[in-house]
PDB file of C-alpha atoms in Angstrom:
ATOM      1  CA  MET A 222       0.625  -0.072  -0.326  1.00 42.00           C
ATOM      2  CA  GLU A 223       2.485   2.863   0.932  1.00 48.00           C
ATOM      3  CA  ALA A 224       4.376   1.874  -2.273  1.00 40.00           C
ATOM      4  CA  ALA A 225       1.549   2.731  -4.165  1.00 39.00           C
ATOM      5  CA  VAL A 226       1.178   6.026  -2.316  1.00 35.00           C
ATOM      6  CA  ILE A 227       4.317   6.627  -3.084  1.00 39.00           C
ATOM      7  CA  ALA A 228       4.566   5.490  -6.522  1.00 37.00           C
ATOM      8  CA  ALA A 229       1.327   8.134  -7.376  1.00 39.00           C
ATOM      9  CA  VAL A 230       2.761  10.980  -5.066  1.00 39.00           C
ATOM     10  CA  VAL A 231       6.026  10.835  -7.238  1.00 37.00           C
ATOM     11  CA  MET A 232       3.831  10.052 -10.367  1.00 41.00           C
ATOM     12  CA  VAL A 233       1.814  13.773  -9.552  1.00 39.00           C
ATOM     13  CA  MET A 234       5.380  14.964  -8.771  1.00 43.00           C
ATOM     14  CA  ILE A 235       6.489  14.482 -12.328  1.00 42.00           C
ATOM     15  CA  LEU A 236       2.922  15.041 -14.600  1.00 43.00           C
ATOM     16  CA  LEU A 237       3.386  18.679 -12.351  1.00 47.00           C
ATOM     17  CA  GLN A 238       7.081  19.162 -13.509  1.00 52.00           C
ATOM     18  CA  PRO A 239       7.454  21.907 -16.490  1.00 56.00           C
ATOM     19  CA  ALA A 240       7.890  20.168 -20.072  1.00 60.00           C
ATOM     20  CA  GLU A 241      10.275  22.974 -19.818  1.00 81.00           C
ATOM     21  CA  ASP A 242      11.805  26.023 -18.384  1.00 88.00           C
ATOM     22  CA  LYS A 243      11.745  29.639 -20.444  1.00 90.00           C
ATOM     23  CA  VAL A 244      14.373  32.004 -20.511  1.00 92.00           C
ATOM     24  CA  VAL A 245      13.871  35.568 -21.454  1.00 92.00           C
ATOM     25  CA  LEU A 246      15.575  38.629 -21.979  1.00 89.00           C
ATOM     26  CA  LEU A 247      13.529  42.299 -21.705  1.00 89.00           C
ATOM     27  CA  PRO A 248      15.164  44.684 -22.638  1.00 89.00           C
ATOM     28  CA  GLY A 249      16.438  47.862 -20.704  1.00 83.00           C
ATOM     29  CA  ALA A 250      14.622  51.133 -19.790  1.00 77.00           C
ATOM     30  CA  ASP A 251      14.558  52.348 -23.228  1.00 78.00           C
ATOM     31  CA  GLY A 252      14.109  49.338 -25.341  1.00 76.00           C
ATOM     32  CA  GLN A 253      17.617  49.209 -25.773  1.00 80.00           C
ATOM     33  CA  GLN A 254      20.194  46.203 -25.207  1.00 76.00           C
ATOM     34  CA  THR A 255      20.977  45.647 -21.316  1.00 77.00           C
ATOM     35  CA  GLY A 256      22.698  42.527 -21.326  1.00 84.00           C
ATOM     36  CA  MET A 257      22.835  39.238 -22.027  1.00 87.00           C
ATOM     37  CA  VAL A 258      22.007  36.104 -20.307  1.00 88.00           C
ATOM     38  CA  VAL A 259      24.202  32.544 -20.940  1.00 91.00           C
ATOM     39  CA  VAL A 260      21.828  29.548 -20.799  1.00 90.00           C
ATOM     40  CA  LYS A 261      23.775  26.838 -20.010  1.00 90.00           C
ATOM     41  CA  THR A 262      23.035  23.048 -19.761  1.00 90.00           C
ATOM     42  CA  ALA A 263      25.065  19.485 -20.110  1.00 89.00           C
ATOM     43  CA  THR A 264      23.881  19.176 -23.789  1.00 90.00           C
ATOM     44  CA  GLY A 265      25.078  22.850 -24.792  1.00 90.00           C
ATOM     45  CA  GLU A 266      24.429  26.995 -24.143  1.00 91.00           C
ATOM     46  CA  LYS A 267      22.834  29.687 -26.104  1.00 91.00           C
ATOM     47  CA  VAL A 268      23.718  32.684 -25.763  1.00 91.00           C
ATOM     48  CA  LEU A 269      20.664  35.314 -25.525  1.00 90.00           C
ATOM     49  CA  ASP A 270      22.088  39.511 -26.425  1.00 91.00           C
ATOM     50  CA  ARG A 271      19.200  40.774 -27.754  1.00 91.00           C
ATOM     51  CA  PRO A 272      16.366  42.309 -25.871  1.00 92.00           C
ATOM     52  CA  TYR A 273      13.139  39.929 -26.282  1.00 93.00           C
ATOM     53  CA  ALA A 274      15.870  36.883 -27.035  1.00 91.00           C
ATOM     54  CA  ALA A 275      14.409  33.472 -25.387  1.00 91.00           C
ATOM     55  CA  ALA A 276      15.557  29.543 -24.770  1.00 90.00           C
ATOM     56  CA  ASP A 277      13.539  26.315 -24.293  1.00 91.00           C
ATOM     57  CA  VAL A 278      14.873  24.162 -21.710  1.00 91.00           C
ATOM     58  CA  SER A 279      13.596  20.749 -22.161  1.00 90.00           C
ATOM     59  CA  ARG A 280      13.659  18.245 -19.327  1.00 87.00           C
ATOM     60  CA  GLN A 281      16.456  16.554 -21.296  1.00 88.00           C
ATOM     61  CA  GLY A 282      18.441  19.312 -21.110  1.00 88.00           C
ATOM     62  CA  THR A 283      17.713  20.184 -25.231  1.00 91.00           C
ATOM     63  CA  ILE A 284      18.285  24.007 -25.604  1.00 91.00           C
ATOM     64  CA  LYS A 285      16.333  25.640 -28.599  1.00 93.00           C
ATOM     65  CA  ALA A 286      17.443  29.501 -28.376  1.00 92.00           C
ATOM     66  CA  HIS A 287      14.650  31.433 -31.080  1.00 92.00           C
ATOM     67  CA  GLN A 288      12.934  35.534 -30.418  1.00 94.00           C
ATOM     68  CA  GLU A 289       9.474  36.296 -28.748  1.00 92.00           C
ATOM     69  CA  SER A 290       7.759  39.674 -29.566  1.00 92.00           C
ATOM     70  CA  ALA A 291       7.223  42.048 -26.688  1.00 90.00           C
ATOM     71  CA  GLU A 292       3.606  41.330 -26.952  1.00 94.00           C
ATOM     72  CA  SER A 293       3.970  38.017 -26.727  1.00 93.00           C
ATOM     73  CA  VAL A 294       5.642  38.561 -23.727  1.00 91.00           C
ATOM     74  CA  ARG A 295       3.654  40.085 -22.058  1.00 92.00           C
ATOM     75  CA  GLN A 296       0.507  38.370 -22.987  1.00 93.00           C
ATOM     76  CA  ARG A 297       2.727  35.317 -21.463  1.00 90.00           C
ATOM     77  CA  PHE A 298       4.274  37.127 -18.434  1.00 90.00           C
ATOM     78  CA  GLY A 299       1.825  39.886 -18.213  1.00 89.00           C
ATOM     79  CA  GLU A 300       0.877  39.159 -14.714  1.00 91.00           C
ATOM     80  CA  THR A 301       4.887  39.073 -13.446  1.00 87.00           C
ATOM     81  CA  LEU A 302       5.823  41.336 -15.839  1.00 86.00           C
ATOM     82  CA  ALA A 303       3.131  43.524 -13.642  1.00 84.00           C
ATOM     83  CA  ALA A 304       4.927  42.130 -10.427  1.00 84.00           C
ATOM     84  CA  GLN A 305       7.986  43.650 -10.709  1.00 82.00           C
ATOM     85  CA  PRO A 306       8.993  46.858  -8.718  1.00 82.00           C
ATOM     86  CA  GLN A 307       9.310  49.986 -10.650  1.00 84.00           C
ATOM     87  CA  ARG A 308      12.723  50.912 -11.428  1.00 86.00           C
ATOM     88  CA  PRO A 309      14.916  52.758  -9.166  1.00 93.00           C
ATOM     89  CA  VAL A 310      15.634  56.473  -9.772  1.00 96.00           C
ATOM     90  CA  SER A 311      17.275  59.785  -9.245  1.00 97.00           C
ATOM     91  CA  TYR A 312      17.284  63.308  -8.841  1.00 98.00           C
ATOM     92  CA  ILE A 313      19.269  65.790  -7.247  1.00 99.00           C
ATOM     93  CA  VAL A 314      18.311  69.291  -5.849  1.00 99.00           C
ATOM     94  CA  TYR A 315      20.535  72.103  -5.281  1.00 99.00           C
ATOM     95  CA  PHE A 316      20.733  74.420  -1.655  1.00 98.00           C
ATOM     96  CA  ARG A 317      21.407  78.023  -1.698  1.00 98.00           C
ATOM     97  CA  THR A 318      25.337  79.139  -0.089  1.00 96.00           C
ATOM     98  CA  SER A 319      25.945  77.236   3.524  1.00 96.00           C
ATOM     99  CA  SER A 320      22.421  76.803   3.626  1.00 97.00           C
ATOM    100  CA  ASP A 321      19.059  73.847   3.977  1.00 98.00           C
ATOM    101  CA  GLU A 322      17.586  76.188   1.857  1.00 98.00           C
ATOM    102  CA  LEU A 323      16.242  74.355  -2.158  1.00 98.00           C
ATOM    103  CA  THR A 324      17.346  77.043  -4.881  1.00 98.00           C
ATOM    104  CA  PRO A 325      13.306  78.181  -6.314  1.00 97.00           C
ATOM    105  CA  GLU A 326      15.179  76.329  -9.256  1.00 97.00           C
ATOM    106  CA  SER A 327      14.913  72.693  -6.945  1.00 98.00           C
ATOM    107  CA  LEU A 328      11.045  73.551  -6.212  1.00 97.00           C
ATOM    108  CA  ALA A 329      10.319  71.583  -8.932  1.00 97.00           C
ATOM    109  CA  VAL A 330      11.608  69.052  -8.602  1.00 98.00           C
ATOM    110  CA  VAL A 331      10.966  68.287  -5.408  1.00 98.00           C
ATOM    111  CA  GLU A 332       7.195  68.420  -6.953  1.00 98.00           C
ATOM    112  CA  LYS A 333       7.922  65.936  -9.521  1.00 97.00           C
ATOM    113  CA  LEU A 334      10.179  63.791  -7.339  1.00 98.00           C
ATOM    114  CA  LYS A 335       6.385  64.074  -5.017  1.00 97.00           C
ATOM    115  CA  ALA A 336       4.606  63.200  -7.500  1.00 96.00           C
ATOM    116  CA  ASP A 337       6.665  59.792  -8.123  1.00 95.00           C
ATOM    117  CA  LEU A 338       6.575  58.479  -4.486  1.00 95.00           C
ATOM    118  CA  GLN A 339       2.926  58.910  -5.094  1.00 92.00           C
ATOM    119  CA  VAL A 340       2.959  56.095  -7.487  1.00 91.00           C
ATOM    120  CA  ARG A 341       5.146  53.418  -5.814  1.00 91.00           C
ATOM    121  CA  LYS A 342       3.608  50.523  -3.542  1.00 85.00           C
ATOM    122  CA  ALA A 343       6.775  51.071  -0.999  1.00 87.00           C
ATOM    123  CA  PRO A 344       9.762  53.405  -2.021  1.00 93.00           C
ATOM    124  CA  GLU A 345      12.811  52.781  -1.063  1.00 95.00           C
ATOM    125  CA  ILE A 346      14.659  56.348  -0.146  1.00 98.00           C
ATOM    126  CA  VAL A 347      18.125  57.069  -0.057  1.00 98.00           C
ATOM    127  CA  ALA A 348      19.232  60.826   0.383  1.00 99.00           C
ATOM    128  CA  ILE A 349      22.811  61.912   0.854  1.00 99.00           C
ATOM    129  CA  GLY A 350      23.957  65.759   1.550  1.00 99.00           C
ATOM    130  CA  HIS A 351      26.477  67.567  -0.333  1.00 99.00           C
ATOM    131  CA  THR A 352      28.454  71.058   0.788  1.00 98.00           C
ATOM    132  CA  ASP A 353      30.509  72.420  -1.736  1.00 98.00           C
ATOM    133  CA  ARG A 354      34.438  73.691  -0.425  1.00 97.00           C
ATOM    134  CA  VAL A 355      33.866  77.170   1.681  1.00 97.00           C
ATOM    135  CA  GLY A 356      33.711  76.529   5.522  1.00 96.00           C
ATOM    136  CA  SER A 357      35.213  73.713   7.927  1.00 97.00           C
ATOM    137  CA  VAL A 358      35.202  69.943   7.017  1.00 97.00           C
ATOM    138  CA  GLY A 359      33.201  69.746  10.093  1.00 98.00           C
ATOM    139  CA  GLU A 360      30.810  72.168   9.214  1.00 98.00           C
ATOM    140  CA  ASN A 361      30.097  70.271   5.999  1.00 98.00           C
ATOM    141  CA  ASP A 362      29.952  66.971   7.618  1.00 98.00           C
ATOM    142  CA  VAL A 363      26.838  69.340  10.099  1.00 98.00           C
ATOM    143  CA  LEU A 364      25.591  71.033   6.853  1.00 98.00           C
ATOM    144  CA  SER A 365      25.243  68.396   4.421  1.00 98.00           C
ATOM    145  CA  LEU A 366      23.257  65.790   6.479  1.00 98.00           C
ATOM    146  CA  LYS A 367      21.392  68.757   7.084  1.00 99.00           C
ATOM    147  CA  ARG A 368      20.127  69.774   4.117  1.00 99.00           C
ATOM    148  CA  ALA A 369      19.414  65.520   3.755  1.00 99.00           C
ATOM    149  CA  GLU A 370      17.109  65.770   6.806  1.00 98.00           C
ATOM    150  CA  THR A 371      15.891  68.726   5.235  1.00 98.00           C
ATOM    151  CA  MET A 372      14.298  66.494   1.668  1.00 98.00           C
ATOM    152  CA  ARG A 373      13.681  64.092   4.779  1.00 98.00           C
ATOM    153  CA  GLY A 374      10.691  66.463   6.233  1.00 98.00           C
ATOM    154  CA  ILE A 375      10.129  67.689   2.618  1.00 98.00           C
ATOM    155  CA  LEU A 376       9.399  63.883   2.020  1.00 98.00           C
ATOM    156  CA  VAL A 377       7.673  62.420   5.429  1.00 97.00           C
ATOM    157  CA  ALA A 378       5.351  65.564   4.883  1.00 97.00           C
ATOM    158  CA  ALA A 379       4.264  64.227   1.955  1.00 96.00           C
ATOM    159  CA  GLY A 380       2.840  61.409   3.477  1.00 95.00           C
ATOM    160  CA  ILE A 381       5.864  59.465   3.308  1.00 96.00           C
ATOM    161  CA  ALA A 382       6.767  56.908   5.998  1.00 95.00           C
ATOM    162  CA  ALA A 383       9.966  58.357   8.075  1.00 96.00           C
ATOM    163  CA  ALA A 384      11.251  55.179   7.925  1.00 96.00           C
ATOM    164  CA  SER A 385      11.664  54.657   4.495  1.00 96.00           C
ATOM    165  CA  VAL A 386      13.580  57.274   4.054  1.00 98.00           C
ATOM    166  CA  GLU A 387      17.214  57.015   5.444  1.00 98.00           C
ATOM    167  CA  VAL A 388      19.786  60.417   5.178  1.00 99.00           C
ATOM    168  CA  ALA A 389      23.386  60.342   5.203  1.00 98.00           C
ATOM    169  CA  GLY A 390      25.586  63.239   4.580  1.00 98.00           C
ATOM    170  CA  ARG A 391      28.870  63.573   2.628  1.00 98.00           C
ATOM    171  CA  GLY A 392      30.157  67.242   2.755  1.00 98.00           C
ATOM    172  CA  GLU A 393      32.889  68.193   0.648  1.00 97.00           C
ATOM    173  CA  ARG A 394      33.397  65.473   0.098  1.00 96.00           C
ATOM    174  CA  GLU A 395      32.146  64.067  -3.240  1.00 97.00           C
ATOM    175  CA  PRO A 396      32.050  66.588  -5.467  1.00 97.00           C
ATOM    176  CA  GLN A 397      29.973  66.465  -8.509  1.00 97.00           C
ATOM    177  CA  VAL A 398      32.645  69.600  -9.595  1.00 97.00           C
ATOM    178  CA  VAL A 399      36.295  69.117  -8.073  1.00 97.00           C
ATOM    179  CA  THR A 400      37.893  72.640  -7.039  1.00 97.00           C
ATOM    180  CA  ALA A 401      41.080  73.370  -4.409  1.00 97.00           C
ATOM    181  CA  ASP A 402      39.292  74.657  -0.915  1.00 96.00           C
ATOM    182  CA  GLU A 403      37.001  77.804   0.418  1.00 96.00           C
ATOM    183  CA  VAL A 404      35.982  77.680  -3.775  1.00 97.00           C
ATOM    184  CA  ALA A 405      32.246  77.737  -4.007  1.00 97.00           C
ATOM    185  CA  GLU A 406      30.426  75.864  -6.456  1.00 98.00           C
ATOM    186  CA  ALA A 407      26.224  75.364  -6.644  1.00 98.00           C
ATOM    187  CA  ARG A 408      26.445  71.891  -8.264  1.00 98.00           C
ATOM    188  CA  ASN A 409      28.231  70.402  -5.286  1.00 98.00           C
ATOM    189  CA  ARG A 410      25.674  72.208  -2.768  1.00 98.00           C
ATOM    190  CA  ARG A 411      22.706  69.455  -3.269  1.00 99.00           C
ATOM    191  CA  VAL A 412      20.589  66.376  -1.974  1.00 99.00           C
ATOM    192  CA  GLU A 413      20.676  62.750  -3.909  1.00 99.00           C
ATOM    193  CA  ILE A 414      17.915  61.727  -3.601  1.00 99.00           C
ATOM    194  CA  ASN A 415      17.902  57.858  -4.675  1.00 98.00           C
ATOM    195  CA  VAL A 416      14.259  55.644  -5.228  1.00 97.00           C
ATOM    196  CA  ARG A 417      13.366  52.691  -5.545  1.00 93.00           C
TER     197      ARG A 417
END
């Protein structure tokens, strides 16, 4: 009796296994090539190096490479594709000299950022503050962190959970534009906001 049950379970497991595995290389955000995938089995290998290049791998390890269309991939994998997280994005906002006050031009960037965050289900945000080289290293460390915390405050006021916004200050260590010490540079007075 036990042998019959075990045989039945094994038979069901075999029947439930897919007849083949499928690998499809998806395009990048711009619809272009993103890299390549090598599908390798004991019987051979195939390189997928174009958007929607695909390979079917049989139970025996045979690989059949072919080209899918965007539409066929959407039809077959639509639910899976819809469940993917949105692609990461980055924003940069700039600040007035020796201040944690945003420049007027950066206010539009903040509005765009807030709109983007409204459509993301559970965003994870990192705000990294920077300064130019005017002032001491210690003062710039404090100011860069204050700028990042200012951005966190703006995002929390817009409805983002504070726990979702990580902040860091880099001071004058990672300039966008390299300058001598004590040189003011507007492009270095910034916060980089990375959203995923």
